Coordinates of C-alpha atoms in Angstrom, one line a residue:
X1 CA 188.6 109.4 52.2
X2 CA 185.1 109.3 51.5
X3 CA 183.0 106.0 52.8
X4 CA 181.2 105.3 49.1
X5 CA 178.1 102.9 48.4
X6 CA 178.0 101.0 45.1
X7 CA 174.4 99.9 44.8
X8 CA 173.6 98.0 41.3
X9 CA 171.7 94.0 40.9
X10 CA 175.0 92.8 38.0
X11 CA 177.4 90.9 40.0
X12 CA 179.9 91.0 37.6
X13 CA 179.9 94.5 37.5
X14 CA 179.6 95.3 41.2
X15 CA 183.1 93.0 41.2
X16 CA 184.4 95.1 38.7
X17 CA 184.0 98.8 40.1
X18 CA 184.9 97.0 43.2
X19 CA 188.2 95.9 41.8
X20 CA 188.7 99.4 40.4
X21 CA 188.4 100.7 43.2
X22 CA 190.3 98.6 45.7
X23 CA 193.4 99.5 43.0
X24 CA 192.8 102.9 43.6
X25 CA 192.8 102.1 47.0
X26 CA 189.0 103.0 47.8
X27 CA 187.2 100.8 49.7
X28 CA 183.3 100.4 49.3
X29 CA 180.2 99.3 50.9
X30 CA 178.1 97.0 48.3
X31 CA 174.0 96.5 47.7
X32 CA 172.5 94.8 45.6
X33 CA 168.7 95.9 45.8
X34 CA 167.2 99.6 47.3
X35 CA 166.3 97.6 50.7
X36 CA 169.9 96.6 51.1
X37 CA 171.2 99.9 50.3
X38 CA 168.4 101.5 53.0
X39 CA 169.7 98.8 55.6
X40 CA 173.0 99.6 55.2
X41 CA 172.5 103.3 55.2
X42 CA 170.5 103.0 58.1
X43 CA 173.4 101.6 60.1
X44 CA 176.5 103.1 58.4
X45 CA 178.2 106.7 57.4
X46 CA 177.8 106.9 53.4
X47 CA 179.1 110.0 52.1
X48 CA 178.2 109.2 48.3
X49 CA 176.2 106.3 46.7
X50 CA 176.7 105.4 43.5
X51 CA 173.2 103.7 42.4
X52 CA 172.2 102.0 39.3
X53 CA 168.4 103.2 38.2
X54 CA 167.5 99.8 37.5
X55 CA 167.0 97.3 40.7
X56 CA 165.1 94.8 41.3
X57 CA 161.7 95.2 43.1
X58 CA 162.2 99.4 44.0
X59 CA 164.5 100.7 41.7
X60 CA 166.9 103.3 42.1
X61 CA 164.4 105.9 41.5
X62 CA 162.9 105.4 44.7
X63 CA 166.1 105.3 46.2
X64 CA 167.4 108.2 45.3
X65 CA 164.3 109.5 46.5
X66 CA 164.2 108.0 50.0
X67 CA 167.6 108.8 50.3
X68 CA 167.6 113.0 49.3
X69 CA 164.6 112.7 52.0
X70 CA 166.6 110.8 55.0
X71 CA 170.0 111.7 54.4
X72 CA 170.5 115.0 52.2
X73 CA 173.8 115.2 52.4
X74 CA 174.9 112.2 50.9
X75 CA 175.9 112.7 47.4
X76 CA 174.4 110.5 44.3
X77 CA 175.6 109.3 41.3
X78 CA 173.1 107.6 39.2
X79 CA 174.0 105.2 36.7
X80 CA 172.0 103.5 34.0
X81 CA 172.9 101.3 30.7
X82 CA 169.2 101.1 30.2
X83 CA 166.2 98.7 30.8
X84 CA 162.6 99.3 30.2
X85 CA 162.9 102.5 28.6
X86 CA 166.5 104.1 27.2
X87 CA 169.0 104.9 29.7
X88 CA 168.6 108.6 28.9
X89 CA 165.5 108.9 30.1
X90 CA 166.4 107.4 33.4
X91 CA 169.4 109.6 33.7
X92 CA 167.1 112.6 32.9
X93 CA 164.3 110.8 35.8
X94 CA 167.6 110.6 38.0
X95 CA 168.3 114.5 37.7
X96 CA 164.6 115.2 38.0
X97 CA 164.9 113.7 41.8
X98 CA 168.1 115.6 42.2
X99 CA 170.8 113.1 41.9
X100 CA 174.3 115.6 42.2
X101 CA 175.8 113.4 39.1
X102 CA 174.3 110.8 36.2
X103 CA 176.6 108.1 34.0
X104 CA 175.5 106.1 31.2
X105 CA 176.6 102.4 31.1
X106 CA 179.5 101.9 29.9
X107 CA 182.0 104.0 31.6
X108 CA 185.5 104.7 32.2
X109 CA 187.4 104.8 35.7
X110 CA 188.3 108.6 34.4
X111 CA 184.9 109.4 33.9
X112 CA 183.8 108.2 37.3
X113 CA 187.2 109.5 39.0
X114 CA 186.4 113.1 37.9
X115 CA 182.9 113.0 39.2
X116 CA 184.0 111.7 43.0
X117 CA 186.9 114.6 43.1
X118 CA 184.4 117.2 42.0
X119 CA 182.7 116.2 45.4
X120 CA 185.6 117.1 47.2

């Protein structure tokens, strides 16, 4: 099974996905900022991170960056309902720093189900 991150700043959405998931019988690793996520990576074997574009302080831009540059093979799935600018435009940022997969905000279990089996 692959070891997945779920980095995003909305609680209630982290517990969500998190509840999805542990009905699916996945387990995750959770962060809440792009330091967090970096800690964690640093010390544990992520196979795909599922990252939110806004964070706070560096966003998920910069860690998708950081992360294609320190650990390649980790697969990323970049998420986005929008913030500053329309969530399209991140998504679009997102593929622009090589993220394998984007999802806009709202989305299904199926929708996010199909992307993690395509990594298999």
């Amino acid at each position: 099974m692959s070891r997945i991150l779920l980095v995003d700043d909305d609680h209630s959405f982290v517990e969500t996905m998190g509840g999805l998931f542990a009905q699916h019988g996945v387990r995750i690793e959770v962060a809440f900022s792009c330091d967090e996520a970096l800690a964690l990576l640093s010390k544990e074997a992520i196979d795909i991170m599922i990252t939110d574009i806004v964070l706070p302080g560096k966003d998920g831009l910069v860690l998708i960056s950081t992360v294609r540059k320190l650990y390649p093979a980790i697969r990323i799935i970049a998420i986005s309902g929008g913030g500053r600018i329309d969530k399209t435009t991140y998504l679009r940022l997102a593929k622009d720093l090589r993220a394998d997969a984007v999802l806009e905000k709202p989305f299904g279990w199926d929708d996010l189900k199909h992307l993690l089996d395509s990594f298999s």
